[in-house]
């Protein structure tokens, strides 16, 4: 019954979303309303104040060094007065001072403002479930008084006068912003300069900038993996939360379209943009989503949805009478035909081990599923229908000065060449894909293993990426994180969280942290010459 209600609500919401528009320029953004009514703000504040974080066992490493702590552990240390908010925030700022010259995870670091807010938390002037927790905010979220550039010359001088709803909710929860996370230009590729020169590196291989850290939420992921913030928020249109999480040993959660407001986020593709957390484990991701999710009068997609579940409760492992980890409810995990055939070498071995670990958890069952014959067509060829939607908000700027789009210009121009009839055919294909997923692929499963994020990004369905082990890289054996991806039914993020919570309760991949980079006597750890993505590479990556 719950699944059917969720399905009906999702179909209604996706139908309405196609008719909506979004601010796409700094001129329009500056004029947009900042927030809902006073009553709405008060209701939001009450709801967030009522969120209770669980007591957790704090590991010895986290007690010795607060930057090792998960968000849940850091909150526990704060509640027990083991550390102050000022000490917690300072520790993360100091790591950034020391190492961000290597990582280049941040586009801006308002350190003084972060310390002032931490002191306010210590004095009891700022409260909430996230009080004193240092976070990274991707640089396409509006942050009042702090530049929001989306890593593009188009927005290089833009300082918002109000906060994105997502960041506003986190602030209401007491969070502290320690930096704006570097990103792919206008949320396209991994983080680079507008000319394609690579900036942010993978925290696990900081000496090798050629190792993909995932994008476009590169900085938010690297800052968390490198212990320069407890958690972060990113955006996803084509894998930009899940892929950085998989490549940097994090847990990334992309919720259902509408679960989190997009108001105050520089757009890429309106019907595919999502906001979600990049966190150290599934409990942290659940805590972040519990705060982020909610109704926003400024984003109609957030309205009229099924009631928000208790994501935090879903992330707490369940034990049977014998003390064994078990699923919170019976869940069928769909394994697509040929799933393992898409992997080779170490990745194949790790994916095989992950399947075995999931199958061994009581209550979880692996089931075979088959894709429809037209799957590749619907998720491949017709994926290009998103390109005009990306281009449309920036048409005036493309006409005025196309050089401002830098090395990614081709990907923006491509949207001009899709005809109206092709776009309409693409919309029909999208609805066909939605029917295939809901009525065929997921007819016999509750969650679905995936080798690509594209189908569920097209449809706005929830996904979660989580670590399953390590492979070899240029830095040596067991230094390259490997992850996997689960997709879920509309508004059933809680079921995805339950599965990953059970898995992380019987594995420890998510507890591992990368070694600090060797500064080698370099000033502020500044790296040497960085590789550069060509226009052809960017066009291929964003096609």
Short mmCIF file of C-alpha atoms in Angstrom, two decimals:
data_model
loop_
_atom_site.label_atom_id
_atom_site.label_comp_id
_atom_site.label_asym_id
_atom_site.label_seq_id
_atom_site.Cartn_x
_atom_site.Cartn_y
_atom_site.Cartn_z
CA UNK A 1 0.00 0.00 0.00
CA UNK A 2 2.80 2.43 0.90
CA UNK A 3 4.62 1.66 -2.35
CA UNK A 4 1.45 2.33 -4.37
CA UNK A 5 0.87 5.66 -2.62
CA UNK A 6 4.50 6.62 -3.28
CA UNK A 7 4.13 5.64 -6.92
CA UNK A 8 1.00 7.75 -7.43
CA UNK A 9 2.58 10.76 -5.73
CA UNK A 10 5.73 10.41 -7.82
CA UNK A 11 3.86 10.15 -11.12
CA UNK A 12 1.87 13.26 -10.24
CA UNK A 13 5.01 15.17 -9.22
CA UNK A 14 7.00 14.23 -12.33
CA UNK A 15 4.12 15.30 -14.54
CA UNK A 16 4.01 18.72 -12.89
CA UNK A 17 7.78 19.21 -12.93
CA UNK A 18 7.94 19.28 -16.71
CA UNK A 19 5.95 22.52 -16.77
CA UNK A 20 8.04 24.39 -14.22
CA UNK A 21 10.96 26.77 -14.74
CA UNK A 22 13.90 27.85 -12.62
CA UNK A 23 16.11 30.87 -12.23
CA UNK A 24 19.15 30.46 -14.46
CA UNK A 25 20.98 33.78 -14.30
CA UNK A 26 22.36 35.95 -11.57
CA UNK A 27 19.98 38.76 -12.50
CA UNK A 28 16.92 36.58 -11.97
CA UNK A 29 18.42 34.92 -8.95
CA UNK A 30 18.99 38.20 -7.18
CA UNK A 31 15.33 39.08 -7.57
CA UNK A 32 13.92 35.72 -6.49
CA UNK A 33 12.22 35.44 -3.09
CA UNK A 34 14.49 34.30 -0.29
CA UNK A 35 12.15 32.19 1.79
CA UNK A 36 8.57 31.29 2.57
CA UNK A 37 6.29 32.87 5.14
CA UNK A 38 7.20 33.40 8.76
CA UNK A 39 4.83 30.56 9.64
CA UNK A 40 6.61 28.24 7.23
CA UNK A 41 10.01 29.17 8.63
CA UNK A 42 8.78 28.61 12.19
CA UNK A 43 7.34 25.21 11.29
CA UNK A 44 10.63 24.23 9.64
CA UNK A 45 12.58 25.33 12.70
CA UNK A 46 10.33 23.31 15.01
CA UNK A 47 10.61 20.21 12.86
CA UNK A 48 14.41 20.40 12.70
CA UNK A 49 14.72 21.15 16.42
CA UNK A 50 12.76 17.96 17.08
CA UNK A 51 15.29 15.74 15.31
CA UNK A 52 17.14 13.58 17.82
CA UNK A 53 20.48 11.99 17.03
CA UNK A 54 21.22 8.52 18.39
CA UNK A 55 23.86 7.72 20.96
CA UNK A 56 26.72 5.94 19.21
CA UNK A 57 29.90 4.23 20.32
CA UNK A 58 32.71 6.66 19.56
CA UNK A 59 35.82 4.94 18.20
CA UNK A 60 39.18 5.51 19.87
CA UNK A 61 40.52 7.18 16.71
CA UNK A 62 37.71 9.75 16.84
CA UNK A 63 38.35 10.47 20.51
CA UNK A 64 42.04 11.04 19.79
CA UNK A 65 41.44 13.21 16.72
CA UNK A 66 38.00 14.78 16.15
CA UNK A 67 38.63 15.06 12.40
CA UNK A 68 38.49 11.25 12.32
CA UNK A 69 34.94 11.29 13.66
CA UNK A 70 31.82 10.62 11.70
CA UNK A 71 29.11 13.25 11.98
CA UNK A 72 27.25 11.07 14.50
CA UNK A 73 30.44 10.60 16.54
CA UNK A 74 31.25 14.32 16.43
CA UNK A 75 27.75 15.16 17.65
CA UNK A 76 28.19 12.67 20.48
CA UNK A 77 31.53 14.22 21.47
CA UNK A 78 29.88 17.64 21.53
CA UNK A 79 26.91 16.47 23.60
CA UNK A 80 29.23 14.91 26.18
CA UNK A 81 31.46 18.00 26.28
CA UNK A 82 34.48 15.96 25.21
CA UNK A 83 35.20 18.67 22.65
CA UNK A 84 33.78 22.13 22.12
CA UNK A 85 32.36 23.31 18.82
CA UNK A 86 35.28 25.73 18.55
CA UNK A 87 37.77 22.89 18.98
CA UNK A 88 35.95 20.70 16.46
CA UNK A 89 35.70 23.40 13.81
CA UNK A 90 39.27 24.58 14.44
CA UNK A 91 40.62 21.07 13.96
CA UNK A 92 39.02 20.81 10.54
CA UNK A 93 40.12 24.32 9.56
CA UNK A 94 43.68 23.52 10.58
CA UNK A 95 43.73 20.44 8.38
CA UNK A 96 42.54 22.57 5.48
CA UNK A 97 45.25 25.13 6.23
CA UNK A 98 47.83 22.36 6.09
CA UNK A 99 46.64 20.18 3.24
CA UNK A 100 44.20 21.96 0.96
CA UNK A 101 47.07 23.26 -1.11
CA UNK A 102 47.36 19.65 -2.23
CA UNK A 103 43.70 18.66 -2.28
CA UNK A 104 42.30 21.98 -3.59
CA UNK A 105 38.87 20.94 -2.36
CA UNK A 106 37.61 24.42 -1.51
CA UNK A 107 36.68 27.37 -3.67
CA UNK A 108 36.21 29.61 -0.62
CA UNK A 109 36.91 29.17 3.08
CA UNK A 110 35.10 31.68 5.35
CA UNK A 111 37.19 30.60 8.34
CA UNK A 112 36.48 33.59 10.60
CA UNK A 113 32.74 33.27 10.11
CA UNK A 114 32.99 29.54 10.84
CA UNK A 115 34.86 30.15 14.09
CA UNK A 116 32.41 32.87 15.12
CA UNK A 117 29.50 30.51 14.61
CA UNK A 118 31.29 27.75 16.52
CA UNK A 119 31.77 30.12 19.46
CA UNK A 120 28.07 30.96 19.28
CA UNK A 121 27.30 27.25 19.56
CA UNK A 122 29.54 26.96 22.62
CA UNK A 123 27.73 29.90 24.23
CA UNK A 124 24.36 28.26 23.64
CA UNK A 125 23.23 30.88 21.12
CA UNK A 126 23.00 28.34 18.29
CA UNK A 127 21.26 25.03 18.88
CA UNK A 128 20.01 22.11 16.85
CA UNK A 129 20.86 18.53 15.91
CA UNK A 130 23.84 19.69 13.83
CA UNK A 131 25.05 22.41 16.22
CA UNK A 132 28.80 22.84 15.78
CA UNK A 133 29.16 20.29 12.95
CA UNK A 134 31.57 21.51 10.22
CA UNK A 135 30.18 21.03 6.70
CA UNK A 136 31.24 21.72 3.13
CA UNK A 137 28.65 23.31 0.83
CA UNK A 138 29.06 22.81 -2.91
CA UNK A 139 29.71 26.10 -4.68
CA UNK A 140 26.45 26.08 -6.64
CA UNK A 141 24.36 26.61 -3.49
CA UNK A 142 23.44 30.21 -2.74
CA UNK A 143 25.15 31.32 0.48
CA UNK A 144 24.17 34.79 1.65
CA UNK A 145 27.17 37.11 1.75
CA UNK A 146 29.56 34.42 0.48
CA UNK A 147 30.39 34.18 -3.22
CA UNK A 148 28.60 31.47 -5.20
CA UNK A 149 30.49 30.96 -8.46
CA UNK A 150 29.47 27.47 -9.63
CA UNK A 151 33.15 27.48 -10.62
CA UNK A 152 32.37 29.57 -13.69
CA UNK A 153 33.36 33.01 -14.92
CA UNK A 154 29.65 33.57 -15.53
CA UNK A 155 29.08 33.77 -11.76
CA UNK A 156 32.53 34.95 -10.71
CA UNK A 157 31.22 38.15 -9.10
CA UNK A 158 27.94 36.79 -7.77
CA UNK A 159 27.34 37.13 -4.03
CA UNK A 160 23.81 35.97 -3.13
CA UNK A 161 21.64 37.95 -0.76
CA UNK A 162 19.91 34.83 0.54
CA UNK A 163 20.62 31.17 1.22
CA UNK A 164 19.59 28.13 -0.77
CA UNK A 165 16.82 26.29 1.08
CA UNK A 166 19.04 23.24 1.61
CA UNK A 167 21.79 25.27 3.23
CA UNK A 168 19.22 27.29 5.18
CA UNK A 169 17.80 24.08 6.69
CA UNK A 170 21.29 22.90 7.67
CA UNK A 171 21.95 26.27 9.30
CA UNK A 172 18.66 26.01 11.16
CA UNK A 173 20.00 22.70 12.45
CA UNK A 174 23.09 24.51 13.80
CA UNK A 175 25.65 23.48 11.16
CA UNK A 176 28.84 25.42 10.48
CA UNK A 177 30.06 26.03 6.92
CA UNK A 178 33.84 25.63 6.78
CA UNK A 179 34.05 26.03 3.02
CA UNK A 180 32.44 26.17 -0.39
CA UNK A 181 33.34 22.96 -2.22
CA UNK A 182 35.11 23.15 -5.56
CA UNK A 183 33.16 21.63 -8.45
CA UNK A 184 33.12 21.01 -12.16
CA UNK A 185 32.38 24.23 -14.07
CA UNK A 186 28.61 24.73 -13.92
CA UNK A 187 28.33 21.19 -12.50
CA UNK A 188 29.57 19.37 -15.61
CA UNK A 189 32.84 17.43 -15.16
CA UNK A 190 35.23 16.79 -12.27
CA UNK A 191 36.54 19.98 -10.68
CA UNK A 192 38.72 21.95 -13.09
CA UNK A 193 39.44 25.54 -13.93
CA UNK A 194 37.19 26.89 -16.70
CA UNK A 195 40.05 26.14 -19.13
CA UNK A 196 40.03 22.46 -18.17
CA UNK A 197 43.04 22.42 -15.84
CA UNK A 198 42.39 19.88 -13.10
CA UNK A 199 42.17 21.28 -9.57
CA UNK A 200 40.67 19.01 -6.90
CA UNK A 201 42.26 15.58 -6.53
CA UNK A 202 41.11 12.28 -5.11
CA UNK A 203 41.92 12.27 -1.38
CA UNK A 204 43.20 8.69 -1.68
CA UNK A 205 45.73 9.49 -4.43
CA UNK A 206 46.64 13.16 -3.88
CA UNK A 207 49.97 12.86 -5.68
CA UNK A 208 48.30 11.64 -8.88
CA UNK A 209 45.84 14.17 -10.26
CA UNK A 210 45.00 11.81 -13.14
CA UNK A 211 43.03 9.54 -10.80
CA UNK A 212 39.39 10.53 -11.14
CA UNK A 213 37.95 11.85 -7.84
CA UNK A 214 34.44 11.92 -9.30
CA UNK A 215 32.45 14.94 -10.31
CA UNK A 216 30.92 17.33 -10.37
CA UNK A 217 30.67 17.38 -6.55
CA UNK A 218 34.42 16.84 -6.36
CA UNK A 219 35.31 19.31 -3.62
CA UNK A 220 32.53 18.26 -1.26
CA UNK A 221 33.67 14.64 -1.57
CA UNK A 222 37.39 15.32 -1.23
CA UNK A 223 36.90 17.61 1.76
CA UNK A 224 35.04 14.88 3.67
CA UNK A 225 37.38 12.06 2.63
CA UNK A 226 40.40 14.21 3.55
CA UNK A 227 38.92 15.03 6.99
CA UNK A 228 38.53 18.76 6.36
CA UNK A 229 34.79 18.61 7.12
CA UNK A 230 32.46 16.11 8.79
CA UNK A 231 30.03 15.91 5.88
CA UNK A 232 28.91 17.83 2.83
CA UNK A 233 26.12 18.47 0.37
CA UNK A 234 26.33 18.19 -3.38
CA UNK A 235 24.08 18.10 -6.39
CA UNK A 236 23.47 15.34 -8.91
CA UNK A 237 22.18 15.50 -12.47
CA UNK A 238 24.26 12.68 -13.94
CA UNK A 239 26.03 10.91 -11.09
CA UNK A 240 27.58 13.89 -9.31
CA UNK A 241 26.86 12.63 -5.79
CA UNK A 242 27.12 8.88 -6.31
CA UNK A 243 30.29 8.81 -8.40
CA UNK A 244 32.46 10.97 -6.08
CA UNK A 245 31.20 8.89 -3.15
CA UNK A 246 32.15 5.64 -4.86
CA UNK A 247 35.57 6.95 -5.84
CA UNK A 248 36.45 8.39 -2.43
CA UNK A 249 35.10 5.75 0.00
CA UNK A 250 32.05 7.74 1.04
CA UNK A 251 28.33 7.11 1.23
CA UNK A 252 26.43 9.33 -1.18
CA UNK A 253 22.65 9.58 -1.21
CA UNK A 254 20.67 11.07 -4.07
CA UNK A 255 17.04 11.31 -2.90
CA UNK A 256 13.90 11.17 -4.99
CA UNK A 257 13.20 14.30 -7.01
CA UNK A 258 11.38 16.74 -4.72
CA UNK A 259 12.53 15.23 -1.43
CA UNK A 260 14.98 18.15 -1.00
CA UNK A 261 14.37 21.64 -2.32
CA UNK A 262 16.39 22.97 -5.24
CA UNK A 263 15.54 26.59 -4.50
CA UNK A 264 18.71 28.67 -4.55
CA UNK A 265 20.82 26.17 -6.50
CA UNK A 266 22.42 27.20 -9.80
CA UNK A 267 20.66 24.88 -12.26
CA UNK A 268 22.10 22.38 -14.70
CA UNK A 269 19.05 20.39 -15.82
CA UNK A 270 15.88 21.33 -13.97
CA UNK A 271 14.07 17.98 -14.23
CA UNK A 272 17.16 16.03 -13.19
CA UNK A 273 18.92 18.18 -10.59
CA UNK A 274 18.92 16.72 -7.08
CA UNK A 275 20.43 17.77 -3.74
CA UNK A 276 21.89 15.19 -1.39
CA UNK A 277 24.62 14.41 1.16
CA UNK A 278 28.12 13.00 0.70
CA UNK A 279 28.96 11.45 4.05
CA UNK A 280 31.38 9.11 5.80
CA UNK A 281 28.75 6.42 6.39
CA UNK A 282 25.06 5.73 5.93
CA UNK A 283 24.08 7.01 9.38
CA UNK A 284 25.66 10.38 8.62
CA UNK A 285 23.90 10.47 5.25
CA UNK A 286 20.59 9.68 6.96
CA UNK A 287 21.10 12.44 9.54
CA UNK A 288 21.85 14.95 6.81
CA UNK A 289 18.81 13.91 4.78
CA UNK A 290 16.57 14.10 7.86
CA UNK A 291 17.49 17.78 8.14
CA UNK A 292 17.53 18.56 4.41
CA UNK A 293 14.22 16.99 3.42
CA UNK A 294 11.02 18.95 3.77
CA UNK A 295 8.37 21.12 2.14
CA UNK A 296 9.49 24.41 0.61
CA UNK A 297 6.97 26.87 -0.81
CA UNK A 298 9.71 28.08 -3.19
CA UNK A 299 9.97 24.65 -4.88
CA UNK A 300 6.62 23.12 -5.89
CA UNK A 301 8.25 19.70 -6.34
CA UNK A 302 8.61 19.40 -2.57
CA UNK A 303 4.88 19.77 -1.96
CA UNK A 304 2.24 17.07 -1.68
CA UNK A 305 4.72 14.25 -1.13
CA UNK A 306 4.21 11.19 1.09
CA UNK A 307 5.15 11.68 4.72
CA UNK A 308 8.88 11.83 5.37
CA UNK A 309 10.16 8.60 6.98
CA UNK A 310 12.50 8.44 9.95
CA UNK A 311 15.72 8.12 7.98
CA UNK A 312 17.86 8.05 11.11
CA UNK A 313 16.00 5.05 12.55
CA UNK A 314 16.43 3.31 9.20
CA UNK A 315 20.20 3.73 9.49
CA UNK A 316 20.47 1.97 12.86
CA UNK A 317 21.44 -1.71 12.48
CA UNK A 318 18.93 -4.28 13.71
CA UNK A 319 20.09 -7.34 15.65
CA UNK A 320 18.22 -10.59 16.11
CA UNK A 321 18.04 -12.53 19.39
CA UNK A 322 21.41 -14.08 18.70
CA UNK A 323 23.05 -10.71 18.19
CA UNK A 324 23.34 -11.11 14.42
CA UNK A 325 22.82 -8.18 12.08
CA UNK A 326 19.56 -8.56 10.20
CA UNK A 327 17.55 -6.46 7.78
CA UNK A 328 14.96 -4.17 9.33
CA UNK A 329 12.43 -5.63 6.91
CA UNK A 330 12.51 -8.27 4.19
CA UNK A 331 14.04 -6.70 1.08
CA UNK A 332 14.62 -8.16 -2.37
CA UNK A 333 17.77 -6.86 -4.05
CA UNK A 334 17.51 -6.99 -7.82
CA UNK A 335 20.63 -8.14 -9.67
CA UNK A 336 20.38 -7.31 -13.39
CA UNK A 337 21.22 -10.03 -15.87
CA UNK A 338 24.94 -9.82 -16.67
CA UNK A 339 25.60 -7.48 -13.74
CA UNK A 340 28.98 -8.98 -12.83
CA UNK A 341 30.02 -9.20 -16.49
CA UNK A 342 30.37 -5.40 -16.50
CA UNK A 343 33.33 -5.63 -14.08
CA UNK A 344 36.83 -7.07 -14.41
CA UNK A 345 39.85 -7.77 -12.22
CA UNK A 346 39.80 -6.46 -8.66
CA UNK A 347 36.51 -4.67 -9.18
CA UNK A 348 34.86 -7.95 -10.21
CA UNK A 349 36.20 -9.71 -7.12
CA UNK A 350 34.99 -6.92 -4.84
CA UNK A 351 31.53 -6.77 -6.41
CA UNK A 352 31.25 -10.55 -6.05
CA UNK A 353 32.23 -10.33 -2.38
CA UNK A 354 29.72 -7.52 -1.80
CA UNK A 355 26.91 -9.61 -3.30
CA UNK A 356 27.85 -12.51 -1.03
CA UNK A 357 27.92 -10.25 2.03
CA UNK A 358 24.50 -8.80 1.22
CA UNK A 359 23.04 -12.25 0.54
CA UNK A 360 24.32 -13.52 3.90
CA UNK A 361 22.36 -10.92 5.88
CA UNK A 362 19.07 -12.40 7.12
CA UNK A 363 16.14 -10.64 5.50
CA UNK A 364 18.02 -9.62 2.34
CA UNK A 365 17.47 -11.74 -0.76
CA UNK A 366 19.19 -11.47 -4.13
CA UNK A 367 16.84 -11.90 -7.08
CA UNK A 368 17.58 -11.91 -10.80
CA UNK A 369 16.00 -9.20 -12.93
CA UNK A 370 16.04 -8.62 -16.67
CA UNK A 371 16.16 -5.31 -18.51
CA UNK A 372 13.70 -4.73 -21.37
CA UNK A 373 15.03 -5.07 -24.92
CA UNK A 374 14.95 -1.31 -25.46
CA UNK A 375 16.91 -0.49 -22.26
CA UNK A 376 20.09 0.65 -24.03
CA UNK A 377 18.11 2.86 -26.38
CA UNK A 378 16.06 4.48 -23.63
CA UNK A 379 19.00 5.08 -21.28
CA UNK A 380 21.60 5.84 -23.95
CA UNK A 381 20.44 7.53 -27.14
CA UNK A 382 17.50 9.27 -25.52
CA UNK A 383 19.65 10.58 -22.66
CA UNK A 384 20.52 13.46 -25.00
CA UNK A 385 17.07 14.95 -24.42
CA UNK A 386 18.48 16.70 -21.35
CA UNK A 387 20.82 18.90 -23.43
CA UNK A 388 18.34 21.62 -24.52
CA UNK A 389 17.14 21.90 -20.94
CA UNK A 390 20.72 22.57 -19.87
CA UNK A 391 21.24 25.16 -22.58
CA UNK A 392 17.98 27.12 -22.30
CA UNK A 393 18.69 29.09 -19.08
CA UNK A 394 21.99 30.28 -20.53
CA UNK A 395 20.94 31.14 -24.09
CA UNK A 396 21.44 34.88 -23.64
CA UNK A 397 24.92 34.35 -22.25
CA UNK A 398 25.81 31.95 -25.07
CA UNK A 399 24.81 34.63 -27.56
CA UNK A 400 26.68 37.41 -25.78
CA UNK A 401 29.99 35.73 -24.96
CA UNK A 402 30.42 31.98 -25.52
CA UNK A 403 34.02 32.12 -24.28
CA UNK A 404 32.70 32.38 -20.71
CA UNK A 405 31.73 28.70 -20.90
CA UNK A 406 35.39 27.74 -21.20
CA UNK A 407 36.41 24.28 -22.23
CA UNK A 408 32.87 22.95 -21.71
CA UNK A 409 31.37 25.18 -24.42
CA UNK A 410 30.61 22.24 -26.74
CA UNK A 411 28.38 20.59 -24.18
CA UNK A 412 26.29 23.75 -23.91
CA UNK A 413 26.08 24.34 -27.66
CA UNK A 414 24.90 20.75 -28.23
CA UNK A 415 21.56 21.63 -26.72
CA UNK A 416 20.86 24.01 -29.60
CA UNK A 417 20.81 21.21 -32.16
CA UNK A 418 17.99 19.05 -30.82
CA UNK A 419 14.79 19.78 -32.71
CA UNK A 420 11.40 20.22 -31.09
CA UNK A 421 10.06 16.94 -32.44
CA UNK A 422 13.16 15.13 -31.18
CA UNK A 423 12.65 16.64 -27.73
CA UNK A 424 9.02 15.50 -27.67
CA UNK A 425 10.06 12.00 -28.73
CA UNK A 426 12.59 12.06 -25.92
CA UNK A 427 9.89 12.90 -23.39
CA UNK A 428 7.83 9.97 -24.63
CA UNK A 429 10.90 7.76 -24.25
CA UNK A 430 11.34 8.99 -20.68
CA UNK A 431 7.81 7.94 -19.77
CA UNK A 432 8.39 4.59 -21.46
CA UNK A 433 11.51 4.15 -19.35
CA UNK A 434 9.59 5.04 -16.19
CA UNK A 435 7.00 2.40 -17.01
CA UNK A 436 9.74 -0.16 -17.73
CA UNK A 437 11.42 0.52 -14.39
CA UNK A 438 8.33 0.57 -12.18
CA UNK A 439 6.32 -2.16 -13.91
CA UNK A 440 9.01 -4.52 -15.20
CA UNK A 441 12.53 -4.11 -13.81
CA UNK A 442 11.41 -3.52 -10.20
CA UNK A 443 8.27 -5.63 -10.31
CA UNK A 444 10.03 -8.44 -8.43
CA UNK A 445 12.53 -6.46 -6.33
CA UNK A 446 12.54 -3.62 -3.80
CA UNK A 447 15.96 -2.14 -4.60
CA UNK A 448 18.13 -2.55 -7.67
CA UNK A 449 21.89 -2.90 -8.13
CA UNK A 450 23.15 -0.66 -10.90
CA UNK A 451 26.19 -0.30 -13.10
CA UNK A 452 25.12 3.17 -14.28
CA UNK A 453 23.39 6.05 -12.55
CA UNK A 454 21.84 7.31 -15.78
CA UNK A 455 18.44 5.54 -15.69
CA UNK A 456 17.51 6.67 -12.19
CA UNK A 457 18.89 10.15 -12.83
CA UNK A 458 16.66 10.45 -15.91
CA UNK A 459 13.64 9.45 -13.84
CA UNK A 460 14.41 11.23 -10.55
CA UNK A 461 14.42 8.02 -8.51
CA UNK A 462 16.58 7.62 -5.38
CA UNK A 463 20.05 6.09 -5.38
CA UNK A 464 22.74 5.39 -2.83
CA UNK A 465 26.42 4.74 -3.43
CA UNK A 466 28.57 3.08 -0.77
CA UNK A 467 32.08 1.58 -0.43
CA UNK A 468 32.77 -2.14 -0.90
CA UNK A 469 36.56 -2.31 -0.88
CA UNK A 470 39.80 -1.13 -2.45
CA UNK A 471 41.78 -1.85 -5.60
CA UNK A 472 45.31 -0.92 -6.63
CA UNK A 473 46.24 2.52 -7.92
CA UNK A 474 49.39 4.48 -8.72
CA UNK A 475 49.74 4.94 -4.95
CA UNK A 476 49.97 1.18 -4.36
CA UNK A 477 47.79 -1.76 -3.43
CA UNK A 478 44.44 -1.15 -1.72
CA UNK A 479 44.50 2.60 -2.29
CA UNK A 480 41.69 3.08 -4.83
CA UNK A 481 38.17 2.96 -3.36
CA UNK A 482 35.56 0.85 -5.12
CA UNK A 483 31.86 1.33 -4.52
CA UNK A 484 28.53 0.08 -5.71
CA UNK A 485 25.14 1.66 -6.35
CA UNK A 486 21.60 0.74 -5.32
CA UNK A 487 18.49 2.34 -6.76
CA UNK A 488 15.09 2.43 -5.11
CA UNK A 489 11.42 3.06 -5.69
CA UNK A 490 9.93 6.58 -5.42
CA UNK A 491 10.33 8.14 -1.96
CA UNK A 492 11.80 4.93 -0.53
CA UNK A 493 15.17 6.30 0.52
CA UNK A 494 14.58 4.65 3.90
CA UNK A 495 14.72 1.18 2.34
CA UNK A 496 18.00 2.00 0.59
CA UNK A 497 19.36 3.27 3.90
CA UNK A 498 18.26 0.09 5.69
CA UNK A 499 20.11 -2.15 3.24
CA UNK A 500 23.34 -0.15 3.40
CA UNK A 501 23.13 0.11 7.20
CA UNK A 502 22.98 -3.67 7.44
CA UNK A 503 25.91 -4.02 5.03
CA UNK A 504 28.04 -1.45 6.86
CA UNK A 505 27.29 -3.19 10.16
CA UNK A 506 29.06 -6.33 8.88
CA UNK A 507 31.88 -4.62 6.96
CA UNK A 508 34.39 -1.90 7.81
CA UNK A 509 35.31 -0.36 4.46
CA UNK A 510 33.51 2.88 5.41
CA UNK A 511 35.72 3.30 8.49
CA UNK A 512 38.97 3.54 6.55
CA UNK A 513 40.58 6.92 5.96
CA UNK A 514 43.29 7.96 3.46
CA UNK A 515 46.81 8.73 4.60
CA UNK A 516 47.80 12.38 4.83
CA UNK A 517 49.58 13.65 1.71
CA UNK A 518 53.34 13.99 1.79
CA UNK A 519 53.99 17.71 1.61
CA UNK A 520 57.60 17.09 0.64
CA UNK A 521 58.73 20.54 1.73
CA UNK A 522 56.43 22.32 -0.70
CA UNK A 523 54.92 25.58 0.46
CA UNK A 524 51.36 24.87 1.68
CA UNK A 525 51.62 21.53 -0.09
CA UNK A 526 51.06 23.07 -3.53
CA UNK A 527 51.20 20.46 -6.26
CA UNK A 528 53.17 20.72 -9.46
CA UNK A 529 51.69 21.03 -12.96
CA UNK A 530 48.20 19.57 -13.20
CA UNK A 531 46.69 17.71 -16.16
CA UNK A 532 44.17 19.47 -18.33
CA UNK A 533 40.95 18.22 -19.89
CA UNK A 534 40.60 19.05 -23.56
CA UNK A 535 37.39 20.29 -25.15
CA UNK A 536 36.97 16.87 -26.80
CA UNK A 537 37.33 15.09 -23.44
CA UNK A 538 34.80 17.38 -21.79
CA UNK A 539 32.37 16.88 -24.69
CA UNK A 540 32.74 13.11 -24.36
CA UNK A 541 32.27 13.17 -20.58
CA UNK A 542 29.17 15.36 -20.79
CA UNK A 543 27.58 13.85 -23.91
#
